[in-house]
Coordinates of C-alpha atoms and ligand atoms in Angstrom, one line a residue:
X1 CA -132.2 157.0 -160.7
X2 CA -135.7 157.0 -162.7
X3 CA -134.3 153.5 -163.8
X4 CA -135.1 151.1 -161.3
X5 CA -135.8 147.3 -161.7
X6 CA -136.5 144.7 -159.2
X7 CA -133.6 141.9 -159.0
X8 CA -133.4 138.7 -160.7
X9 CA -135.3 135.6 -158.3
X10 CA -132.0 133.8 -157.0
X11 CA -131.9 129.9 -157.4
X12 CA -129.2 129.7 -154.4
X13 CA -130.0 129.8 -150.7
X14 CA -131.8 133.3 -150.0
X15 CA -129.3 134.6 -147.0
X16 CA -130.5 137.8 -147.7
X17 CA -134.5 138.4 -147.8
X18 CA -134.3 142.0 -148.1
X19 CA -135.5 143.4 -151.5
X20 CA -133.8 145.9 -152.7
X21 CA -134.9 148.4 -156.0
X22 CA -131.3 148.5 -158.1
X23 CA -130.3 150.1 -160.8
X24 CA -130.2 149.1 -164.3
X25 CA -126.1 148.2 -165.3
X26 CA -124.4 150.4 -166.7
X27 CA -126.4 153.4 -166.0
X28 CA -123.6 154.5 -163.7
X29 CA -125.8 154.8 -160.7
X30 CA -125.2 151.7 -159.0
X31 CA -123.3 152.1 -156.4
X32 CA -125.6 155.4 -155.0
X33 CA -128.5 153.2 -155.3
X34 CA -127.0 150.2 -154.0
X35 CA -126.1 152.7 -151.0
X36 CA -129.2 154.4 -150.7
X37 CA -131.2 150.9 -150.4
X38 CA -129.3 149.6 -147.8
X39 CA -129.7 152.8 -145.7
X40 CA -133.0 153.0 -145.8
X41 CA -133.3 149.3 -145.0
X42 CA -131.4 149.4 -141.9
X43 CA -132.9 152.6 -140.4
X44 CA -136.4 151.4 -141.3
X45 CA -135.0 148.6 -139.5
X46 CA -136.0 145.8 -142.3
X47 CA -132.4 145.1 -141.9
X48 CA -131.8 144.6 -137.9
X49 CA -129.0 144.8 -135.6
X50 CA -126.9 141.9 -135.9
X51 CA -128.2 140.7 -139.4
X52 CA -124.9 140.0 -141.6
X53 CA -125.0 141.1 -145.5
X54 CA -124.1 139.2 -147.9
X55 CA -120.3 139.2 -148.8
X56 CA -118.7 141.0 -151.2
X57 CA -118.0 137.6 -153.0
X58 CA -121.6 137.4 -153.7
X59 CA -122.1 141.2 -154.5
X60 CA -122.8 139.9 -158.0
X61 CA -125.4 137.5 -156.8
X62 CA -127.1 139.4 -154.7
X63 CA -126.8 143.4 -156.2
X64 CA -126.2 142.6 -159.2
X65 CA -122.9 145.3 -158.7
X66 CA -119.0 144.4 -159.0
X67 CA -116.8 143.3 -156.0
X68 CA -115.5 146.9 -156.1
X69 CA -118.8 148.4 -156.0
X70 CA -120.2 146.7 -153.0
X71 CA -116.9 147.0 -151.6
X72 CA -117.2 151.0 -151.7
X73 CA -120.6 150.5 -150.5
X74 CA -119.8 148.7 -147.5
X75 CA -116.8 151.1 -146.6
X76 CA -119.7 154.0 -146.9
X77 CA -122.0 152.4 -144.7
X78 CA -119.3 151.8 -141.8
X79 CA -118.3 155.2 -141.7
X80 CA -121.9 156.0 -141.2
X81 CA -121.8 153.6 -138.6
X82 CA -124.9 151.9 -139.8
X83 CA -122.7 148.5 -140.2
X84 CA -119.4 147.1 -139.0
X85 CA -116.7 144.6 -140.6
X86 CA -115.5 142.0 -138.2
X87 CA -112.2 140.5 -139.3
X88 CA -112.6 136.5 -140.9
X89 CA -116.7 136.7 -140.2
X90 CA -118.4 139.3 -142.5
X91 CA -119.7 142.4 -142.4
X92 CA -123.0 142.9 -139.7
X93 CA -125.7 145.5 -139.3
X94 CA -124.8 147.5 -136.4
X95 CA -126.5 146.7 -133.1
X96 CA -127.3 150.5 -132.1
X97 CA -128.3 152.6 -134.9
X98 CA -127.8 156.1 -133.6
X99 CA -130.3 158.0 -135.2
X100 CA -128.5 161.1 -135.5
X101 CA -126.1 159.7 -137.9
X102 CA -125.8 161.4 -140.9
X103 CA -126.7 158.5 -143.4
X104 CA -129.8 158.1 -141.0
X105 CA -130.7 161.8 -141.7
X106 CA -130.3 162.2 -145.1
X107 CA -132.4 158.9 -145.1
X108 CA -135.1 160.7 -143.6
X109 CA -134.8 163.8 -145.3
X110 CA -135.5 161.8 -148.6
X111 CA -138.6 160.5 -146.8
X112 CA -142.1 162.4 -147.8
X113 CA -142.6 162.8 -143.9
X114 CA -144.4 165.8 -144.5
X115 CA -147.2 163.5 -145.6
X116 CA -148.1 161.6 -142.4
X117 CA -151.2 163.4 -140.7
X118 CA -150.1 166.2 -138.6
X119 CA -152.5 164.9 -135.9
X120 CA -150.9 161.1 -135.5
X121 CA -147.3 163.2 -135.3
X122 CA -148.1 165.3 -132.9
X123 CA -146.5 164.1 -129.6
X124 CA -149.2 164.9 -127.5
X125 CA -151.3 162.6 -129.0
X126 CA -148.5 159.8 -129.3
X127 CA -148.6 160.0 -125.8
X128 CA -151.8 160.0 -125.1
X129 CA -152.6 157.0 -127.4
X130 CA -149.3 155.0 -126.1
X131 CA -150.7 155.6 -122.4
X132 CA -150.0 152.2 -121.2
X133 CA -146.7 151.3 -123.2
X134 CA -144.5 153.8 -120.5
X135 CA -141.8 153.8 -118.7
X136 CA -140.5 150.8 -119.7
X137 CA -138.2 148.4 -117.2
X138 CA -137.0 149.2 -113.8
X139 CA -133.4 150.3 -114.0
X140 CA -130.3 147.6 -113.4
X141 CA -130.4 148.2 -109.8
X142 CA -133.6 147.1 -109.3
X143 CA -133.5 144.3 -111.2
X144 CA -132.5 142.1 -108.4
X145 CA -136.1 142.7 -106.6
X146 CA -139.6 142.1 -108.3
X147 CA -140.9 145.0 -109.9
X148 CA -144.1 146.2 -109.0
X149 CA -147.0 148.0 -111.5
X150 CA -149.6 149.9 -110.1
X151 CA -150.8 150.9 -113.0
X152 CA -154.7 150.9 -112.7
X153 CA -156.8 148.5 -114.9
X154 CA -154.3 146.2 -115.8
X155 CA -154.9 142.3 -115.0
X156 CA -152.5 139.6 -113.6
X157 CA -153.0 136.5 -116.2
X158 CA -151.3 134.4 -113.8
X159 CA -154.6 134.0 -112.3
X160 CA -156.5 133.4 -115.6
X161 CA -157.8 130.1 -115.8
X162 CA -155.9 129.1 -118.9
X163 CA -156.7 125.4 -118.9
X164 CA -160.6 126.0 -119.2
X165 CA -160.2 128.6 -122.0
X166 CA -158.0 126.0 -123.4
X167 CA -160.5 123.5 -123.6
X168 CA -163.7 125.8 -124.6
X169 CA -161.5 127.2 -127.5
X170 CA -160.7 123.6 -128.9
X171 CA -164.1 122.7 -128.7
X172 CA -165.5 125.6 -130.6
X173 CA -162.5 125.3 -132.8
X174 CA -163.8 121.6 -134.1
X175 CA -167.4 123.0 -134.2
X176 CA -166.0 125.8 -136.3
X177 CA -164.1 122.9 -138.5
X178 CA -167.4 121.1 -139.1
X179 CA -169.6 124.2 -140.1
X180 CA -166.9 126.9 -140.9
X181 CA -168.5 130.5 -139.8
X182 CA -169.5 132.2 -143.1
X183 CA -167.3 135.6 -143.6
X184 CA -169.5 138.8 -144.0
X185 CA -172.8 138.5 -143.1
X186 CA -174.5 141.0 -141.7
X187 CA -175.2 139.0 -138.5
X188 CA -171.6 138.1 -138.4
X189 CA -170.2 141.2 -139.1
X190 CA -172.1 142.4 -135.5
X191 CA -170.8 139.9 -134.1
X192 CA -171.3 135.9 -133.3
X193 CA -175.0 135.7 -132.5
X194 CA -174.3 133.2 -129.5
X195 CA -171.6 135.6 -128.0
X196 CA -174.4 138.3 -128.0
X197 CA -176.6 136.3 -126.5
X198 CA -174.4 135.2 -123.8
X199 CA -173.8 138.8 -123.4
X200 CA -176.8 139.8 -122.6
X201 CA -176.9 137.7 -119.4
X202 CA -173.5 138.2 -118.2
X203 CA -174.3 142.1 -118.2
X204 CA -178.0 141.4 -116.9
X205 CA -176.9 139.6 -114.0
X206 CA -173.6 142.1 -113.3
X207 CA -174.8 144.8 -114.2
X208 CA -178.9 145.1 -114.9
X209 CA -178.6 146.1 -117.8
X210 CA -181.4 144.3 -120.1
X211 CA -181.1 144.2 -123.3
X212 CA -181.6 141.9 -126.6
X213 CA -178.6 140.6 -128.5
X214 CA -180.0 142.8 -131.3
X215 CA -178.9 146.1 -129.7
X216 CA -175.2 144.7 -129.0
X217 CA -171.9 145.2 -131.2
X218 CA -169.1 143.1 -130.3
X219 CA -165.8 145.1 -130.8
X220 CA -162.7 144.3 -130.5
X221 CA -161.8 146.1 -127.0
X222 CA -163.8 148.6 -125.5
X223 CA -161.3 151.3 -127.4
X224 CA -162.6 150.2 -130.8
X225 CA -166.1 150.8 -129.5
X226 CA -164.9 154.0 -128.6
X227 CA -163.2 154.7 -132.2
X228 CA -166.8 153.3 -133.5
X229 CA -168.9 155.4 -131.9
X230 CA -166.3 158.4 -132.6
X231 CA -166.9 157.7 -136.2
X232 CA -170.4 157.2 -136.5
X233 CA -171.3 159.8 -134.0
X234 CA -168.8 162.8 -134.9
X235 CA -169.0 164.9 -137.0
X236 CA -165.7 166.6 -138.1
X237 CA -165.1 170.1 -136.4
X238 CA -168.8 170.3 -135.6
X239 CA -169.3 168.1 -132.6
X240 CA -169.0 168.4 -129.2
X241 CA -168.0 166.1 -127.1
X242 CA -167.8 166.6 -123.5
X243 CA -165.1 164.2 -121.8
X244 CA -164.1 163.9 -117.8
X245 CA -161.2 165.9 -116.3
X246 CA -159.4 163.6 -115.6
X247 CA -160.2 161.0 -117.9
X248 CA -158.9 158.0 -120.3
X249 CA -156.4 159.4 -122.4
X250 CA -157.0 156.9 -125.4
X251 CA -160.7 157.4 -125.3
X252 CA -159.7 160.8 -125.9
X253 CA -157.4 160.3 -128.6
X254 CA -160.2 158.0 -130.7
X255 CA -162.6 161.3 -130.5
X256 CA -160.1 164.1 -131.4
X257 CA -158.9 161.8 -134.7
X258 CA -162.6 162.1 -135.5
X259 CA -162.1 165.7 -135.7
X260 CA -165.0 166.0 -132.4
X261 CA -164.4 169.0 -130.2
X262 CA -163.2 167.7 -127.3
X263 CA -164.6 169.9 -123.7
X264 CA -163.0 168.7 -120.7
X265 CA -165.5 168.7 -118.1
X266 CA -164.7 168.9 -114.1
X267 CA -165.9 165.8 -111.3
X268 CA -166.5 166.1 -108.0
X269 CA -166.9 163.7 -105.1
X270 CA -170.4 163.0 -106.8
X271 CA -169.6 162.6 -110.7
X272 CA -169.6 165.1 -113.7
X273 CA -170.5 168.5 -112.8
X274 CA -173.3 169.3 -114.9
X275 CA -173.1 173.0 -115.2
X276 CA -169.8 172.6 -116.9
X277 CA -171.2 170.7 -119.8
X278 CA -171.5 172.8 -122.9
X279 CA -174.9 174.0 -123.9
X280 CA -174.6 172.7 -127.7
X281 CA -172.9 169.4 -126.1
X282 CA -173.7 166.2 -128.6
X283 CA -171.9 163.8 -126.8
X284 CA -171.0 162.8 -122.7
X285 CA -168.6 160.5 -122.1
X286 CA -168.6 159.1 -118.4
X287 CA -167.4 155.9 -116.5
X288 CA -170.3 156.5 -114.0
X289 CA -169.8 153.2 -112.1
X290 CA -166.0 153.9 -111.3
X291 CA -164.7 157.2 -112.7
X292 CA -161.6 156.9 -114.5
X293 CA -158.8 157.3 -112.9
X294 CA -160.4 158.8 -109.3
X295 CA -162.5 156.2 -108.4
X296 CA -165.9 157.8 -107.2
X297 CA -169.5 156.2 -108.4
X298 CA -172.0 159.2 -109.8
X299 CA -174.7 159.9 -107.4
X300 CA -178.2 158.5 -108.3
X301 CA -179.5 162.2 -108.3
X302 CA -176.2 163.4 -110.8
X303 CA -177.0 160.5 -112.9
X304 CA -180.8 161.2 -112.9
X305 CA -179.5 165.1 -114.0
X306 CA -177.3 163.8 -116.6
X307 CA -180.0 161.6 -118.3
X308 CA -182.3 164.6 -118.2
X309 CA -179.6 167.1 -119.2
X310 CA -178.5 165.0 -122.3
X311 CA -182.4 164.1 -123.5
X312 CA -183.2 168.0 -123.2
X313 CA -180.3 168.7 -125.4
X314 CA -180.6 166.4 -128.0
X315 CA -177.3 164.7 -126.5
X316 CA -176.2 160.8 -126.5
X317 CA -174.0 159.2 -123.5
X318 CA -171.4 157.1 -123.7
X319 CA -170.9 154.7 -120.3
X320 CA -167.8 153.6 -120.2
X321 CA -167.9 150.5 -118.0
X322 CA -164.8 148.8 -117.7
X323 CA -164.5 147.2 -115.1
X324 CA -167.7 147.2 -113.7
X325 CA -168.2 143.2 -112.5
X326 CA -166.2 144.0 -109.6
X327 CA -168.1 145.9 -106.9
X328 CA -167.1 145.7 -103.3
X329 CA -169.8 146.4 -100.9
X330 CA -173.9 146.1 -101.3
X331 CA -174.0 149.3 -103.1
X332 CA -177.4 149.3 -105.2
X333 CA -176.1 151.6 -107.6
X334 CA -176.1 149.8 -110.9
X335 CA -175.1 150.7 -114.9
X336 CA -176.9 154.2 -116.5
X337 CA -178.0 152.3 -118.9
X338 CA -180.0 150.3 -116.6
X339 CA -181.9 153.2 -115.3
X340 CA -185.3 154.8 -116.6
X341 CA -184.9 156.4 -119.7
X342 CA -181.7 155.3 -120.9
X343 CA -182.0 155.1 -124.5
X344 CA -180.1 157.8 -125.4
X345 CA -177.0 155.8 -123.6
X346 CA -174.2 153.8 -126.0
X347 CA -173.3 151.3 -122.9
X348 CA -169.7 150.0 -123.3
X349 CA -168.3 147.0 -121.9
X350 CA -165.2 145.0 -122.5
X351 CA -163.6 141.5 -121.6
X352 CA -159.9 143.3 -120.9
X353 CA -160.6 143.6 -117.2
X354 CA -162.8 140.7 -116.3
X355 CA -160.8 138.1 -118.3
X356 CA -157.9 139.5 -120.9
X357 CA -156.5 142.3 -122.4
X358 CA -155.1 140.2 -124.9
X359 CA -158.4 139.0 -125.9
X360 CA -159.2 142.2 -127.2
X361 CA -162.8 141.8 -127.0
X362 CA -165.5 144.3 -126.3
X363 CA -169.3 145.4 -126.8
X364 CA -171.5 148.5 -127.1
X365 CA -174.7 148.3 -126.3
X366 CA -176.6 151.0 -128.8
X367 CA -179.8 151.9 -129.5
X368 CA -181.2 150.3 -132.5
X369 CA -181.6 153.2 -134.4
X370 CA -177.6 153.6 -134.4
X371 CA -177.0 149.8 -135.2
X372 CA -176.8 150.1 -138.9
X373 CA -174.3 153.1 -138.7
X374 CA -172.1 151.1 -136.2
X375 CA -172.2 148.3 -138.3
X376 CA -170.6 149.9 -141.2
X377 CA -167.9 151.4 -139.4
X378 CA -167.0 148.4 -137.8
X379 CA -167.0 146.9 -141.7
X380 CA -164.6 149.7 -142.5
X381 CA -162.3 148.9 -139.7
X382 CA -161.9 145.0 -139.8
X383 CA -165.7 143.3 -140.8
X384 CA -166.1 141.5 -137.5
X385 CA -164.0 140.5 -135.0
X386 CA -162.0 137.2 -135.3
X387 CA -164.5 134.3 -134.9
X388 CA -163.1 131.9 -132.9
X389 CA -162.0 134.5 -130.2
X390 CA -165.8 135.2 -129.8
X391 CA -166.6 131.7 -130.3
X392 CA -164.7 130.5 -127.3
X393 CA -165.7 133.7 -125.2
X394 CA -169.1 132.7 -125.9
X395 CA -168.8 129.2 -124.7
X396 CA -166.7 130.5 -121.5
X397 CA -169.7 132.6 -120.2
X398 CA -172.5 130.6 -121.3
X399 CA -170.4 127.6 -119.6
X400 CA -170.8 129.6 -116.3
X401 CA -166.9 129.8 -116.1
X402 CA -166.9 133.9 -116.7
X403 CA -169.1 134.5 -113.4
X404 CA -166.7 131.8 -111.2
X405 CA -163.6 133.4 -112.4
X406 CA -165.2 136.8 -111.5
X407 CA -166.5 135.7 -108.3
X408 CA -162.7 134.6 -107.6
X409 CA -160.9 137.8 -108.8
X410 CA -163.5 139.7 -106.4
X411 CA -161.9 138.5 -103.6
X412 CA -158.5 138.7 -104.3
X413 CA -159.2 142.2 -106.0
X414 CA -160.8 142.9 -102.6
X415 CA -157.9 141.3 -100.4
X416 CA -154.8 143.7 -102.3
X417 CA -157.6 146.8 -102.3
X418 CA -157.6 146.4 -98.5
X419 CA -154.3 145.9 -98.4
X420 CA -153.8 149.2 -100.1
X421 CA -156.3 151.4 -98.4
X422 CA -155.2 149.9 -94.5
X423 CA -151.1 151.3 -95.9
X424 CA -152.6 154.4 -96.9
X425 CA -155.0 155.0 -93.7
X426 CA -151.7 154.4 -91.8
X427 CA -148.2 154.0 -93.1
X428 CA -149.0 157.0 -95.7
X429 CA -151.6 159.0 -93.8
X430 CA -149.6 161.9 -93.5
X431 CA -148.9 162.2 -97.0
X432 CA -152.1 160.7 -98.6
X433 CA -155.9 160.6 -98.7
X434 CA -157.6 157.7 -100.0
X435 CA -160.8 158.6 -102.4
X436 CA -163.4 156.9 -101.3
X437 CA -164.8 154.2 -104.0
X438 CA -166.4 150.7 -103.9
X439 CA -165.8 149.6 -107.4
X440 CA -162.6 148.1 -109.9
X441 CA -159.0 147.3 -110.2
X442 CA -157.4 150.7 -108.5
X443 CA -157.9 153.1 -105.8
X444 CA -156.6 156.9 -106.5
X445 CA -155.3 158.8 -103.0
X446 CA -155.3 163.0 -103.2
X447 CA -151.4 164.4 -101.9
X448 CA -151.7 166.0 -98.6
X449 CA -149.7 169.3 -98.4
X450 CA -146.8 169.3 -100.3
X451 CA -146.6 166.5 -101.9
X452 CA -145.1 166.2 -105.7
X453 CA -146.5 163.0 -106.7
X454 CA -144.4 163.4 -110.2
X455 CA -141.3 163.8 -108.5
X456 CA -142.3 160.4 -106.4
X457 CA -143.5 158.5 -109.3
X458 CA -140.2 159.0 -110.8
X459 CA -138.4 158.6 -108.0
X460 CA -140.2 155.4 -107.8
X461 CA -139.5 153.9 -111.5
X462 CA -135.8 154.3 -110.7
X463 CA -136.6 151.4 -108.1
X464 CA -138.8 148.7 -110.3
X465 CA -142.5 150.5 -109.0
X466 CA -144.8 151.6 -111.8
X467 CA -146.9 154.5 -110.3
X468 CA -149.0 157.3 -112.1
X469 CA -149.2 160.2 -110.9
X470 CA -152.8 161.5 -111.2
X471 CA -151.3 164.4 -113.7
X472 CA -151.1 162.4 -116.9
X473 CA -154.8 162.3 -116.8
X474 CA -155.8 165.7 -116.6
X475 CA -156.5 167.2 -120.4
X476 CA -157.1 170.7 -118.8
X477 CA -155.3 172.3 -115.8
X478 CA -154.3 170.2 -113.1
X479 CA -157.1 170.7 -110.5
X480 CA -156.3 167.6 -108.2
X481 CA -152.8 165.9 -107.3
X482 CA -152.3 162.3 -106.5
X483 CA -151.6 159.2 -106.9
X484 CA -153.5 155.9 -109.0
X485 CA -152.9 152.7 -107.2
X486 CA -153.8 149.9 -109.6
X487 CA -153.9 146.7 -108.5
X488 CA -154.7 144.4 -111.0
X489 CA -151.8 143.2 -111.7
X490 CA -149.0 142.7 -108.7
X491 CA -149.9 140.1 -106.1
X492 CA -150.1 140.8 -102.0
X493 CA -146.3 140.9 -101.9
X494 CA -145.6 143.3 -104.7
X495 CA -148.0 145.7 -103.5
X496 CA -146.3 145.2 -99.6
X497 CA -143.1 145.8 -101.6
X498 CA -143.8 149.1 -103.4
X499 CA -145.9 150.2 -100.8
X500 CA -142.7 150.3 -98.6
X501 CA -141.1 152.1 -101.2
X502 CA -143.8 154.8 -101.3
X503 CA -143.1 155.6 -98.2
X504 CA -139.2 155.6 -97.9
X505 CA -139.7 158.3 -101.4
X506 CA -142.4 160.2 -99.3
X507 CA -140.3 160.3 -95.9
X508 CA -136.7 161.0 -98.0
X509 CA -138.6 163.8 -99.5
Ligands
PLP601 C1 -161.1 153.6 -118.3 C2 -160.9 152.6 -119.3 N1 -161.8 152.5 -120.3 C3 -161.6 151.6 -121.3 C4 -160.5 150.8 -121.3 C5 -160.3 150.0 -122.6 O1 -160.0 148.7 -122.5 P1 -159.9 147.8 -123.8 O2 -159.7 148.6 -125.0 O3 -158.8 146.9 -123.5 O4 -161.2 147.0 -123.8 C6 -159.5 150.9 -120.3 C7 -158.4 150.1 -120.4 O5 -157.6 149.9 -119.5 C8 -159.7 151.8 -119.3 O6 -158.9 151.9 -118.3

C-alpha cells in the first residue's frame, strides 16, 4: 500500500471530483485501496448523501481498476451500508451514514485521532465553544407555529437596514477599486484607519469612553478580541485569570486554549465580588455594564474597588461591552474604561449586537503599551480583518446611520423588554423573579421555589421556544437557578407566544 500514485487528469466530463490516492496496477492491492478511499471519502463526507459514483462501465476511467474490481468494491461498500444500488439508475452514496457501521469504524480506527489536541476534543469545551449552535429546530409538531428564541444577545436582521448598508458598501467598494487598500501594513493590519476613527466617536458619544484611533484594534468579533488578548496576555499554566460565575462560555474557552488558569469568581446584586478574586490574579474579566447572562450593572463603588484592586496587584481588566449602546433609563453609569484611572482596562466592543453578527466585526481598546503585542497576534491569526467589511462599517457610522439604527432598536428593544418584564411581574410571578437591570438585549428571572428551569427549557424546545436555563453558564457550582430571556431576536408576537408557553410548562409542572 506504500505504492500510491495520484490518477491520470481525465479529458472526459469530470462526474466524479473526488480524488482518490490508487494503487499502482498490478501490485495486487487495488481493490483494498480502491475500497479504503471511498470509505474514507464518504464518512469524511467529501462524498455526500445522494452523490452517485461513477459506473462500473467507467471503473476503468475513473480507478483505473477492472469492471470486476469496482464491481467487488461496490458490493463491499453496500454491505457496509455506506452506498446503495438502485435498479436501471446507478449506484448512490447513502443518505444516512450511520456512524457505527463497521466500514465507518475501521475508517476511523485508521485515523491518527490520537493526534488532535486533547483540549479541542474534550466535550466540555465543544460545548462550551458551540454555545450558540444548540438545540437545533423545534420538533415536527411545532412546526406548524413560529418558533420562538430567547436566546440572549442574538439580533433580528429583519430589522437591519439592509438597503443603506447596501449602498455605503458599493460606494466604498468603487473607492476601494480606484485606490485598492494596500495588504499588510502595519496601519492596515490594526485596522482601517477611518473605521478607528469613526470608532472613537461612536463609543465617545455611547459610551464616554475617549480615546485616539491609536489605542484601538479592530477584530473580527469581540471573541477574537478575546482570543487576542488571551494570547498576548496569557501566559501558559502561569496566569490567572479570574472570570464571572456565570459568565460567557466562549470567552472562556478562548482563555483556557491559552493554557490561562481560569478562577471562576461569584456576582452579586452589585457585580464581582472582590474578595473572591485570587491574590496572584493577572487578569479580570467583567461585562460591568450588563453582566453576562444575569443582567445587573456593577456599582460605581465595586467598580471604583475593582480598578484599585487590579492596579494594586499588578492586574489588567478586560470589559466586555457587548451590548452596551442600549441602555434603558437615565442611568449615569457609563463604560470602566471611562472612569479615572482606567488604563489598566482592555475595553472591548463589537458590531454583533448593535448591527450584525454576521459582520463579525469588533475592537479592543488597549493601552498603547500592549498595541504592538496585539498587533502581532492579530497577524498570526488573519493580518487584518477583511477591508471592505470595515470600509463600509466605517462609512455607516461616520454617515450617522449606526446612531439612527440604534436609536430605533432602543425602542423596540425597550417595547419586547417591557413586554417581558410586565408577563413576568404577572403571568409568571409565582414562579419567577425578574433581576433587576437597565441595559441589553435580555433580561434573566431567578426560579421561585421549586422550580427546574432545565426540565422547563426542555420542555419548552419540544414546542419551537429556545430558552436557556441559567445553568449552562455557571463554570462552578450552580449558585443561582433561572431563566435568560433574550430578546433580540423574536418580535412582540413571538415573545407573547412563548411567553404563553412558559407558563402552560410552569403550571403543568
Ligand atoms: C457576553 C458576550 N460577550 C461577547 C460576545 C461576542 O460577540 P461577537 O464575537 O459576535 O462580537 C457575545 C455574543 O453574543 C456575548 O453574549
Amino acid at each position: 500500500l506504500g505504492q500510491i500514485r495520484k490518477p491520470r487528469r481525465r479529458t472526459s466530463k469530470p462526474l466524479f471530483e473526488v480524488s482518490l490516492s490508487l494503487a499502482i496496477k498490478g501490485s495486487g492491492t487495488s481493490s483494498q485501496t480502491l475500497y479504503r478511499e471511498l470509505t474514507t471519502a464518504i464518512v469524511d463526507g467529501r462524498l455526500r448523501a445522494g452523490t452517485r459514483l461513477p459506473s462500473v462501465r467507467q471503473a476503468r476511467e475513473y480507478y483505473q481498476v477492472s469492471r470486476n474490481t469496482a464491481a467487488q468494491v461496490y458490493e463491499r461498500l453496500v454491505h457496509d451500508g455506506l452506498v446503495a444500488a438502485r435498479q436501471g439508475s446507478g449506484t448512490y452514496v447513502t443518505k444516512r451514514l450511520s456512524r457505527s457501521t463497521p466500514a465507518v469504524d475501521s475508517a476511523h480506527a485508521r485515523m491518527p485521532v490520537h493526534r488532535l489536541n486533547p483540549f479541542w476534543t474534550d466535550e466540555s469545551v465543544g460545548a462550551a465553544i458551540g454555545f450558540w449552535r444548540d438545540s437545533a429546530r423545534p420538533p415536527s409538531k411545532a412546526r406548524h407555529s413560529r418558533p420562538v428564541d430567547f436566546r440572549p444577545a442574538l439580533v433580528d436582521p429583519r430589522l437591519f437596514p439592509f438597503d443603506v448598508y447596501r449602498r455605503v458598501s458599493a460606494k466604498q467598494l468603487r473607492g476601494l477599486e480606484r485606490t485598492p487598500a494596500t495588504f499588510k501594513s502595519a496601519q492596515g493590519n490594526q485596522g482601517n484607519f477611518y473605521l478607528r476613527e469613526a470608532i472613537t466617536k461612536h463609543i465617545a458619544l455611547t459610551r464616554a469612553v475617549v480615546c485616539r484611533p491609536e489605542e484601538i484594534l479592530v477584530t473580527a468579533g469581540a471573541q477574537q478580541a478575546f482570543d487576542l488578548l488571551a494570547r498576548s496576555l496569557v501566559t501558559r499554566a502561569q496566569t490567572i485569570v479570574a472570570m464571572e460565575d456565570p459568565g460567557y462560555p466562549p470567552m472562556r474557552v478562548a482563555f483556557a486554549a491559552a493554557g490561562a488558569r481560569i478562577v471562576p469568581v461569584g456576582v452579586d446584586s452589585e457585580g464581582l465580588i472582590i474578595e473572591q478574586l485570587p491574590r496572584d490574579v493577572g487578569v479580570i474579566c467583567v461585562c460591568p455594564s450588563h453582566q453576562f447572562p444575569l443582567g445587573m450593572t456593577m456599582s460605581a463603588r465595586r467598580r471604583e474597588r475593582l480598578i484599585q484592586t487590579a492596579r494594586a496587584r499588578d492586574a489588567v481588566i478586560i470589559e466586555d461591552d457587548y451590548d452596551g449602546e442600549f441602555r434603558f433609563d437615565a442611568s449615569p453609569i457609563e463604560a470602566l474604561r471611562a472612569g479615572a484611572n482606567s488604563d489598566c482596562v482592555f475595553y472591548v466592543g463589537t458590531f454583533s449586537k448593535c448591527m450584525l453578527p454576521a459582520l463579525r466585526l469588533g475592537f479592543v481598546v488597549a493601552p498603547t503599551w500592549a498595541m504592538a503585542t496585539l498587533i502581532a497576534a492579530k497577524n498570526c491569526v488573519d493580518w487584518h480583518c477583511p477591508t471592505p467589511i470595515q470600509t463600509a462599517v466605517s462609512e455607516f457610522i461616520s454617515g450617522g446611520h449606526l446612531a439612527r439604527h440604534v436609536r430605533r432598536m432602543r425602542e423596540i428593544y425597550q417595547e419586547r423588554r417591557r413586554l417581558i418584564l410586565d408577563f413576568l411581574h404577572t403571568e409568571l410571578s409565582e414562579w419567577l423573579d425578574p433581576i433587576p437591570s437597565c441595559y441589553g438585549m435580555h433580561v434573566s428571572a431567578m426560579a421561585r421555589r421549586s422550580v427546574d428551569a432545565e426540565h422547563v427549557a426542555d420542555a419548552l424546545v419540544r414546542q419551537g421556544v429556545q430558552l436557556h436555563s441559567l445553568s449552562r453558564y455557571f463554570q462552578g457550582p450552580q449558585t443561582r437557578t433561572g431563566l435568560v430571556f433574550g430578546y433580540g431576536a423574536a418580535d412582540l408576537a413571538q415573545l407573547k407566544q412563548g411567553l404563553v408557553a412558559l407558563r402552560r410548562v410552569l403550571s403543568d409542572a
